[in-house]
Amino acid sequence: MTDAGQRIITDNVIQPFQMAKAGVRGRVVRMGSVVDSILNRHGYPEAVGRFLGEGLVLAAMLGGALKFDGIFTVQTKGDGAISMIAADMTTPGDMRGYASFDPEKLDEKAAEGSSLNVKEYLGNGYAAFTIDAGEEHKRYQGIVDLEGDSLAACMENYFDKSEQIDTLLRVAIEKSDGKWRAGGLMIQRLPDENATEFNQDREEENWRNAQALAGTITSQELTSPILKSAELLYKLFHEDGVWLYEPQELQDQCSCSAERVLNTLKTFGGSDMEDMVEDGIITVDCQFCSSKYEIRVDDII
């Protein structure tokens, strides 16, 4: 089931895998201290933390497919109590996330006892994922309406309608004693361009079987700090066998820097910066990690 000499990482990890007897690949994501530090840094209300946590898991699961240096971003914009969620992974595993919300609208939803789904809290809008491979490469973005109970359901809709890749996503977020944990499972059907009619029928059966097995996973299993990814995959797919590939370690690491802030300010016009200057200094706070940067106006000009 595992490759010889493979690293064993038990938490804050993306674990890629492939079912040995079926044309199905996937990834498991487990997050402990990474998601906890990101969500608790801003003291997000529980509803906000759960949606942002889901965005972080999706960014890791989908971004784990990148075969080049880049940034995978999951972002939502809507007219609900939670107006924006942004979560991204910079390869090989730097995670960050941020959310905007209306406290009054959020309190109203809590008072109404609204179910914790996308339509109730994020409202009408869209979810987008962006692949940024740097200035020398074209940026790719996919957009889908905010439809479904969860962000994972929105992403499944995108793969079904736009990419036409059979995809199943499961995400779980848990908060216990003030500590956040998150986990996710993604499986995709591998296309076979040389498949015969007989093989297609067999592949359909294999995919349905993989879906059924993946559907048995519980939220507790996805977020368990004890159950290792390899053990979870063996429990789900041991009858068909599973090949594990090199895991990717995740860390809470923002991509902001003084150099990036300076370069961004240089794109502003002089009139745009006037209200930002105090005693010859412009102070910029990173919304993601709360780092503070003080840039001298003389350095911008």
C-alpha positions as YAML, in Angstrom:
chain: A
units: angstrom
residues:
- id: 1
  name: MET
  ca: [0.00, 0.00, 0.00]
- id: 2
  name: THR
  ca: [2.87, 2.40, 0.66]
- id: 3
  name: ASP
  ca: [6.08, 3.04, -1.23]
- id: 4
  name: ALA
  ca: [9.33, 2.05, 0.46]
- id: 5
  name: GLY
  ca: [11.11, 4.95, 2.08]
- id: 6
  name: GLN
  ca: [8.02, 7.18, 1.92]
- id: 7
  name: ARG
  ca: [7.82, 9.92, 4.54]
- id: 8
  name: ILE
  ca: [5.15, 9.50, 7.20]
- id: 9
  name: ILE
  ca: [3.40, 12.77, 8.09]
- id: 10
  name: THR
  ca: [0.45, 12.35, 10.42]
- id: 11
  name: ASP
  ca: [-1.06, 15.86, 10.41]
- id: 12
  name: ASN
  ca: [-1.13, 19.07, 8.36]
- id: 13
  name: VAL
  ca: [-0.69, 17.06, 5.20]
- id: 14
  name: ILE
  ca: [-1.96, 16.36, 1.69]
- id: 15
  name: GLN
  ca: [-1.82, 12.63, 0.98]
- id: 16
  name: PRO
  ca: [-2.24, 11.76, -2.73]
- id: 17
  name: PHE
  ca: [-3.36, 8.24, -3.62]
- id: 18
  name: GLN
  ca: [-4.73, 6.04, -6.36]
- id: 19
  name: MET
  ca: [-6.98, 3.03, -6.10]
- id: 20
  name: ALA
  ca: [-4.94, 0.11, -7.41]
- id: 21
  name: LYS
  ca: [-7.66, -1.76, -9.34]
- id: 22
  name: ALA
  ca: [-9.80, 1.18, -10.42]
- id: 23
  name: GLY
  ca: [-9.11, 4.25, -12.52]
- id: 24
  name: VAL
  ca: [-9.63, 6.53, -9.52]
- id: 25
  name: ARG
  ca: [-7.19, 9.00, -7.99]
- id: 26
  name: GLY
  ca: [-7.58, 11.25, -5.00]
- id: 27
  name: ARG
  ca: [-6.18, 13.21, -2.10]
- id: 28
  name: VAL
  ca: [-6.77, 13.26, 1.63]
- id: 29
  name: VAL
  ca: [-6.16, 16.47, 3.58]
- id: 30
  name: ARG
  ca: [-5.71, 16.58, 7.35]
- id: 31
  name: MET
  ca: [-5.25, 19.89, 9.20]
- id: 32
  name: GLY
  ca: [-4.66, 20.53, 12.88]
- id: 33
  name: SER
  ca: [-2.41, 23.38, 14.02]
- id: 34
  name: VAL
  ca: [-2.48, 25.00, 10.54]
- id: 35
  name: VAL
  ca: [-6.23, 25.56, 10.37]
- id: 36
  name: ASP
  ca: [-6.38, 26.32, 14.10]
- id: 37
  name: SER
  ca: [-3.80, 29.10, 13.92]
- id: 38
  name: ILE
  ca: [-5.35, 30.67, 10.81]
- id: 39
  name: LEU
  ca: [-8.90, 30.71, 12.20]
- id: 40
  name: ASN
  ca: [-8.02, 31.69, 15.77]
- id: 41
  name: ARG
  ca: [-5.69, 34.48, 14.64]
- id: 42
  name: HIS
  ca: [-8.74, 36.58, 13.76]
- id: 43
  name: GLY
  ca: [-11.11, 35.16, 16.37]
- id: 44
  name: TYR
  ca: [-13.71, 34.36, 13.72]
- id: 45
  name: PRO
  ca: [-17.25, 33.48, 14.86]
- id: 46
  name: GLU
  ca: [-17.93, 29.78, 14.51]
- id: 47
  name: ALA
  ca: [-20.02, 30.04, 11.33]
- id: 48
  name: VAL
  ca: [-17.32, 32.10, 9.61]
- id: 49
  name: GLY
  ca: [-14.60, 29.75, 10.81]
- id: 50
  name: ARG
  ca: [-16.41, 26.72, 9.45]
- id: 51
  name: PHE
  ca: [-16.82, 28.17, 5.95]
- id: 52
  name: LEU
  ca: [-13.26, 29.52, 5.84]
- id: 53
  name: GLY
  ca: [-11.98, 26.19, 7.16]
- id: 54
  name: GLU
  ca: [-13.80, 24.45, 4.32]
- id: 55
  name: GLY
  ca: [-12.20, 26.87, 1.86]
- id: 56
  name: LEU
  ca: [-8.75, 26.07, 3.24]
- id: 57
  name: VAL
  ca: [-9.30, 22.32, 2.86]
- id: 58
  name: LEU
  ca: [-10.52, 22.76, -0.72]
- id: 59
  name: ALA
  ca: [-7.53, 24.97, -1.57]
- id: 60
  name: ALA
  ca: [-5.21, 22.26, -0.29]
- id: 61
  name: MET
  ca: [-7.04, 19.35, -1.97]
- id: 62
  name: LEU
  ca: [-7.30, 21.06, -5.35]
- id: 63
  name: GLY
  ca: [-3.97, 22.86, -5.12]
- id: 64
  name: GLY
  ca: [-2.28, 19.58, -4.33]
- id: 65
  name: ALA
  ca: [-2.62, 18.70, -8.01]
- id: 66
  name: LEU
  ca: [-0.26, 21.50, -9.13]
- id: 67
  name: LYS
  ca: [2.89, 20.15, -10.76]
- id: 68
  name: PHE
  ca: [4.62, 23.56, -10.85]
- id: 69
  name: ASP
  ca: [5.33, 26.46, -8.51]
- id: 70
  name: GLY
  ca: [2.19, 28.52, -8.15]
- id: 71
  name: ILE
  ca: [-0.76, 29.61, -6.05]
- id: 72
  name: PHE
  ca: [-4.16, 27.93, -5.93]
- id: 73
  name: THR
  ca: [-6.91, 30.19, -4.57]
- id: 74
  name: VAL
  ca: [-10.48, 29.45, -3.54]
- id: 75
  name: GLN
  ca: [-12.57, 32.61, -3.21]
- id: 76
  name: THR
  ca: [-16.25, 33.39, -2.71]
- id: 77
  name: LYS
  ca: [-18.21, 36.62, -3.07]
- id: 78
  name: GLY
  ca: [-21.84, 36.93, -2.11]
- id: 79
  name: ASP
  ca: [-24.51, 39.18, -0.65]
- id: 80
  name: GLY
  ca: [-24.98, 37.21, 2.56]
- id: 81
  name: ALA
  ca: [-23.74, 37.63, 6.13]
- id: 82
  name: ILE
  ca: [-20.36, 36.25, 5.01]
- id: 83
  name: SER
  ca: [-19.53, 38.44, 2.02]
- id: 84
  name: MET
  ca: [-16.13, 37.04, 1.12]
- id: 85
  name: ILE
  ca: [-13.89, 34.07, 1.78]
- id: 86
  name: ALA
  ca: [-10.35, 33.78, 0.42]
- id: 87
  name: ALA
  ca: [-8.14, 30.75, 0.99]
- id: 88
  name: ASP
  ca: [-5.03, 29.85, -0.90]
- id: 89
  name: MET
  ca: [-2.14, 27.43, -1.02]
- id: 90
  name: THR
  ca: [1.26, 28.45, -2.36]
- id: 91
  name: THR
  ca: [3.25, 25.40, -3.44]
- id: 92
  name: PRO
  ca: [4.46, 23.25, -1.94]
- id: 93
  name: GLY
  ca: [2.16, 23.81, 1.06]
- id: 94
  name: ASP
  ca: [1.96, 27.37, 2.44]
- id: 95
  name: MET
  ca: [-1.61, 28.05, 3.59]
- id: 96
  name: ARG
  ca: [-3.40, 31.29, 4.40]
- id: 97
  name: GLY
  ca: [-7.00, 32.45, 4.63]
- id: 98
  name: TYR
  ca: [-9.22, 35.46, 5.33]
- id: 99
  name: ALA
  ca: [-12.95, 36.21, 5.55]
- id: 100
  name: SER
  ca: [-15.15, 39.33, 5.52]
- id: 101
  name: PHE
  ca: [-18.52, 39.30, 7.24]
- id: 102
  name: ASP
  ca: [-21.28, 41.53, 8.62]
- id: 103
  name: PRO
  ca: [-21.55, 40.95, 12.42]
- id: 104
  name: GLU
  ca: [-25.17, 42.17, 12.55]
- id: 105
  name: LYS
  ca: [-26.32, 39.91, 9.73]
- id: 106
  name: LEU
  ca: [-24.40, 37.05, 11.30]
- id: 107
  name: ASP
  ca: [-26.17, 37.57, 14.63]
- id: 108
  name: GLU
  ca: [-29.52, 37.62, 12.84]
- id: 109
  name: LYS
  ca: [-28.78, 34.28, 11.20]
- id: 110
  name: ALA
  ca: [-27.78, 32.80, 14.54]
- id: 111
  name: ALA
  ca: [-30.95, 34.13, 16.19]
- id: 112
  name: GLU
  ca: [-33.08, 32.66, 13.41]
- id: 113
  name: GLY
  ca: [-31.44, 29.29, 13.89]
- id: 114
  name: SER
  ca: [-30.51, 29.21, 10.20]
- id: 115
  name: SER
  ca: [-28.94, 26.01, 8.96]
- id: 116
  name: LEU
  ca: [-25.23, 26.29, 8.28]
- id: 117
  name: ASN
  ca: [-25.36, 26.13, 4.49]
- id: 118
  name: VAL
  ca: [-24.03, 28.25, 1.65]
- id: 119
  name: LYS
  ca: [-27.32, 29.88, 0.65]
- id: 120
  name: GLU
  ca: [-28.20, 30.96, 4.21]
- id: 121
  name: TYR
  ca: [-24.83, 32.49, 5.11]
- id: 122
  name: LEU
  ca: [-23.10, 33.38, 1.83]
- id: 123
  name: GLY
  ca: [-26.22, 34.34, -0.12]
- id: 124
  name: ASN
  ca: [-26.27, 34.83, -3.88]
- id: 125
  name: GLY
  ca: [-22.92, 35.07, -5.57]
- id: 126
  name: TYR
  ca: [-20.13, 32.91, -6.91]
- id: 127
  name: ALA
  ca: [-17.21, 30.73, -5.95]
- id: 128
  name: ALA
  ca: [-14.03, 30.96, -7.98]
- id: 129
  name: PHE
  ca: [-10.78, 29.10, -8.02]
- id: 130
  name: THR
  ca: [-7.67, 30.57, -9.56]
- id: 131
  name: ILE
  ca: [-4.38, 29.01, -10.63]
- id: 132
  name: ASP
  ca: [-1.56, 31.55, -10.73]
- id: 133
  name: ALA
  ca: [1.75, 30.20, -12.06]
- id: 134
  name: GLY
  ca: [3.54, 33.56, -12.12]
- id: 135
  name: GLU
  ca: [3.87, 36.47, -14.51]
- id: 136
  name: GLU
  ca: [5.25, 34.36, -17.35]
- id: 137
  name: HIS
  ca: [2.18, 32.12, -17.49]
- id: 138
  name: LYS
  ca: [-1.48, 32.79, -18.20]
- id: 139
  name: ARG
  ca: [-3.70, 32.83, -15.14]
- id: 140
  name: TYR
  ca: [-6.55, 30.31, -15.11]
- id: 141
  name: GLN
  ca: [-9.83, 30.91, -13.30]
- id: 142
  name: GLY
  ca: [-12.98, 28.82, -12.96]
- id: 143
  name: ILE
  ca: [-16.25, 30.27, -11.64]
- id: 144
  name: VAL
  ca: [-19.40, 28.59, -10.39]
- id: 145
  name: ASP
  ca: [-22.58, 29.87, -8.73]
- id: 146
  name: LEU
  ca: [-23.00, 29.52, -4.99]
- id: 147
  name: GLU
  ca: [-25.39, 26.59, -5.17]
- id: 148
  name: GLY
  ca: [-25.53, 23.63, -2.81]
- id: 149
  name: ASP
  ca: [-25.30, 23.14, 0.92]
- id: 150
  name: SER
  ca: [-21.51, 23.49, 1.07]
- id: 151
  name: LEU
  ca: [-18.52, 24.92, -0.77]
- id: 152
  name: ALA
  ca: [-17.54, 21.34, -1.59]
- id: 153
  name: ALA
  ca: [-20.90, 20.91, -3.35]
- id: 154
  name: CYS
  ca: [-20.23, 24.11, -5.34]
- id: 155
  name: MET
  ca: [-16.88, 22.73, -6.47]
- id: 156
  name: GLU
  ca: [-18.47, 19.40, -7.44]
- id: 157
  name: ASN
  ca: [-20.93, 21.37, -9.59]
- id: 158
  name: TYR
  ca: [-18.03, 23.10, -11.31]
- id: 159
  name: PHE
  ca: [-16.25, 19.86, -12.17]
- id: 160
  name: ASP
  ca: [-19.51, 18.35, -13.40]
- id: 161
  name: LYS
  ca: [-20.54, 21.28, -15.62]
- id: 162
  name: SER
  ca: [-17.25, 22.78, -16.76]
- id: 163
  name: GLU
  ca: [-14.50, 20.18, -16.57]
- id: 164
  name: GLN
  ca: [-16.77, 17.14, -17.00]
- id: 165
  name: ILE
  ca: [-14.60, 15.17, -14.60]
- id: 166
  name: ASP
  ca: [-16.45, 12.88, -12.21]
- id: 167
  name: THR
  ca: [-15.47, 14.23, -8.79]
- id: 168
  name: LEU
  ca: [-16.54, 13.58, -5.21]
- id: 169
  name: LEU
  ca: [-15.53, 15.93, -2.39]
- id: 170
  name: ARG
  ca: [-16.07, 15.49, 1.33]
- id: 171
  name: VAL
  ca: [-15.00, 18.13, 3.87]
- id: 172
  name: ALA
  ca: [-15.41, 18.25, 7.65]
- id: 173
  name: ILE
  ca: [-14.63, 21.03, 10.13]
- id: 174
  name: GLU
  ca: [-14.61, 20.58, 13.91]
- id: 175
  name: LYS
  ca: [-14.09, 22.90, 16.86]
- id: 176
  name: SER
  ca: [-13.50, 21.37, 20.27]
- id: 177
  name: ASP
  ca: [-12.29, 23.16, 23.40]
- id: 178
  name: GLY
  ca: [-11.48, 26.20, 21.29]
- id: 179
  name: LYS
  ca: [-9.29, 24.20, 18.88]
- id: 180
  name: TRP
  ca: [-10.09, 23.81, 15.21]
- id: 181
  name: ARG
  ca: [-9.44, 20.74, 13.07]
- id: 182
  name: ALA
  ca: [-10.32, 20.07, 9.44]
- id: 183
  name: GLY
  ca: [-10.13, 17.26, 6.94]
- id: 184
  name: GLY
  ca: [-11.18, 16.38, 3.43]
- id: 185
  name: LEU
  ca: [-11.33, 13.57, 0.89]
- id: 186
  name: MET
  ca: [-11.34, 14.01, -2.88]
- id: 187
  name: ILE
  ca: [-11.68, 11.30, -5.50]
- id: 188
  name: GLN
  ca: [-11.74, 11.72, -9.28]
- id: 189
  name: ARG
  ca: [-12.35, 9.31, -12.11]
- id: 190
  name: LEU
  ca: [-9.36, 9.01, -14.43]
- id: 191
  name: PRO
  ca: [-10.33, 9.25, -18.10]
- id: 192
  name: ASP
  ca: [-9.33, 6.36, -20.39]
- id: 193
  name: GLU
  ca: [-9.20, 7.52, -24.01]
- id: 194
  name: ASN
  ca: [-8.58, 3.96, -25.25]
- id: 195
  name: ALA
  ca: [-11.48, 2.37, -23.39]
- id: 196
  name: THR
  ca: [-13.65, -0.15, -25.24]
- id: 197
  name: GLU
  ca: [-17.37, -0.48, -24.62]
- id: 198
  name: PHE
  ca: [-16.66, -3.34, -22.21]
- id: 199
  name: ASN
  ca: [-14.00, -1.34, -20.40]
- id: 200
  name: GLN
  ca: [-16.34, 1.65, -20.13]
- id: 201
  name: ASP
  ca: [-18.94, -0.47, -18.39]
- id: 202
  name: ARG
  ca: [-16.31, -1.78, -16.01]
- id: 203
  name: GLU
  ca: [-15.01, 1.74, -15.34]
- id: 204
  name: GLU
  ca: [-18.54, 2.92, -14.58]
- id: 205
  name: GLU
  ca: [-18.91, 0.11, -12.07]
- id: 206
  name: ASN
  ca: [-15.50, 0.89, -10.52]
- id: 207
  name: TRP
  ca: [-16.44, 4.57, -10.17]
- id: 208
  name: ARG
  ca: [-19.79, 3.80, -8.58]
- id: 209
  name: ASN
  ca: [-18.03, 1.47, -6.15]
- id: 210
  name: ALA
  ca: [-15.44, 4.14, -5.28]
- id: 211
  name: GLN
  ca: [-18.22, 6.68, -4.70]
- id: 212
  name: ALA
  ca: [-20.08, 4.28, -2.44]
- id: 213
  name: LEU
  ca: [-16.96, 3.53, -0.39]
- id: 214
  name: ALA
  ca: [-15.97, 7.22, -0.12]
- id: 215
  name: GLY
  ca: [-19.52, 8.07, 0.89]
- id: 216
  name: THR
  ca: [-19.15, 5.99, 4.05]
- id: 217
  name: ILE
  ca: [-16.52, 8.32, 5.51]
- id: 218
  name: THR
  ca: [-17.61, 10.23, 8.60]
- id: 219
  name: SER
  ca: [-16.79, 13.76, 9.77]
- id: 220
  name: GLN
  ca: [-15.13, 12.25, 12.85]
- id: 221
  name: GLU
  ca: [-12.82, 10.16, 10.67]
- id: 222
  name: LEU
  ca: [-11.84, 13.15, 8.55]
- id: 223
  name: THR
  ca: [-10.97, 15.34, 11.53]
- id: 224
  name: SER
  ca: [-9.58, 12.68, 13.90]
- id: 225
  name: PRO
  ca: [-6.16, 13.63, 15.35]
- id: 226
  name: ILE
  ca: [-5.45, 9.92, 15.92]
- id: 227
  name: LEU
  ca: [-6.49, 8.18, 12.69]
- id: 228
  name: LYS
  ca: [-3.63, 8.49, 10.18]
- id: 229
  name: SER
  ca: [-4.31, 9.17, 6.50]
- id: 230
  name: ALA
  ca: [-2.93, 5.76, 5.46]
- id: 231
  name: GLU
  ca: [-5.15, 4.03, 8.03]
- id: 232
  name: LEU
  ca: [-8.18, 5.97, 6.82]
- id: 233
  name: LEU
  ca: [-7.53, 5.07, 3.18]
- id: 234
  name: TYR
  ca: [-6.96, 1.41, 4.06]
- id: 235
  name: LYS
  ca: [-10.23, 1.38, 5.98]
- id: 236
  name: LEU
  ca: [-12.10, 2.81, 2.98]
- id: 237
  name: PHE
  ca: [-10.48, 1.07, 0.02]
- id: 238
  name: HIS
  ca: [-8.60, -2.00, 1.30]
- id: 239
  name: GLU
  ca: [-10.62, -4.40, -0.87]
- id: 240
  name: ASP
  ca: [-9.34, -2.74, -4.06]
- id: 241
  name: GLY
  ca: [-5.94, -1.73, -2.73]
- id: 242
  name: VAL
  ca: [-4.47, 1.77, -2.55]
- id: 243
  name: TRP
  ca: [-1.20, 3.22, -3.80]
- id: 244
  name: LEU
  ca: [0.10, 6.12, -1.72]
- id: 245
  name: TYR
  ca: [2.30, 8.80, -3.24]
- id: 246
  name: GLU
  ca: [4.68, 11.30, -1.63]
- id: 247
  name: PRO
  ca: [2.78, 13.44, 0.89]
- id: 248
  name: GLN
  ca: [2.90, 17.25, 0.93]
- id: 249
  name: GLU
  ca: [3.36, 18.97, 4.26]
- id: 250
  name: LEU
  ca: [1.19, 22.01, 5.04]
- id: 251
  name: GLN
  ca: [2.14, 25.05, 7.10]
- id: 252
  name: ASP
  ca: [0.56, 28.33, 8.20]
- id: 253
  name: GLN
  ca: [2.68, 30.69, 6.10]
- id: 254
  name: CYS
  ca: [1.54, 33.94, 4.49]
- id: 255
  name: SER
  ca: [3.08, 35.10, 1.22]
- id: 256
  name: CYS
  ca: [3.12, 38.79, 2.17]
- id: 257
  name: SER
  ca: [6.40, 40.71, 2.45]
- id: 258
  name: ALA
  ca: [7.68, 44.27, 2.65]
- id: 259
  name: GLU
  ca: [8.89, 43.97, -0.95]
- id: 260
  name: ARG
  ca: [5.45, 42.93, -2.20]
- id: 261
  name: VAL
  ca: [3.76, 45.76, -0.30]
- id: 262
  name: LEU
  ca: [6.24, 48.27, -1.73]
- id: 263
  name: ASN
  ca: [5.73, 47.02, -5.29]
- id: 264
  name: THR
  ca: [1.95, 47.23, -4.87]
- id: 265
  name: LEU
  ca: [2.13, 50.81, -3.56]
- id: 266
  name: LYS
  ca: [4.25, 51.78, -6.55]
- id: 267
  name: THR
  ca: [1.30, 50.98, -8.80]
- id: 268
  name: PHE
  ca: [-0.85, 53.61, -7.01]
- id: 269
  name: GLY
  ca: [-1.13, 57.17, -8.23]
- id: 270
  name: GLY
  ca: [0.07, 59.97, -5.94]
- id: 271
  name: SER
  ca: [-3.49, 61.16, -5.23]
- id: 272
  name: ASP
  ca: [-4.51, 57.63, -4.25]
- id: 273
  name: MET
  ca: [-1.88, 57.54, -1.51]
- id: 274
  name: GLU
  ca: [-2.41, 60.98, 0.02]
- id: 275
  name: ASP
  ca: [-4.91, 59.82, 2.62]
- id: 276
  name: MET
  ca: [-2.66, 56.88, 3.55]
- id: 277
  name: VAL
  ca: [0.39, 58.96, 4.47]
- id: 278
  name: GLU
  ca: [1.15, 59.96, 8.06]
- id: 279
  name: ASP
  ca: [4.45, 61.62, 8.93]
- id: 280
  name: GLY
  ca: [5.92, 60.38, 5.66]
- id: 281
  name: ILE
  ca: [4.96, 56.76, 6.39]
- id: 282
  name: ILE
  ca: [2.30, 54.49, 4.92]
- id: 283
  name: THR
  ca: [1.22, 51.70, 7.24]
- id: 284
  name: VAL
  ca: [-0.20, 48.56, 5.66]
- id: 285
  name: ASP
  ca: [-1.77, 45.64, 7.53]
- id: 286
  name: CYS
  ca: [-1.96, 42.22, 5.90]
- id: 287
  name: GLN
  ca: [-5.56, 41.02, 6.09]
- id: 288
  name: PHE
  ca: [-4.44, 37.40, 6.06]
- id: 289
  name: CYS
  ca: [-1.76, 37.20, 8.76]
- id: 290
  name: SER
  ca: [-2.13, 40.62, 10.48]
- id: 291
  name: SER
  ca: [1.52, 41.54, 9.81]
- id: 292
  name: LYS
  ca: [2.12, 45.30, 9.81]
- id: 293
  name: TYR
  ca: [4.40, 47.04, 7.29]
- id: 294
  name: GLU
  ca: [5.59, 50.63, 7.49]
- id: 295
  name: ILE
  ca: [6.74, 51.97, 4.13]
- id: 296
  name: ARG
  ca: [8.49, 55.32, 3.70]
- id: 297
  name: VAL
  ca: [6.97, 57.47, 0.97]
- id: 298
  name: ASP
  ca: [10.49, 58.32, -0.25]
- id: 299
  name: ASP
  ca: [11.03, 54.62, -1.01]
- id: 300
  name: ILE
  ca: [7.91, 54.52, -3.21]
- id: 301
  name: ILE
  ca: [8.77, 57.46, -5.42]
...
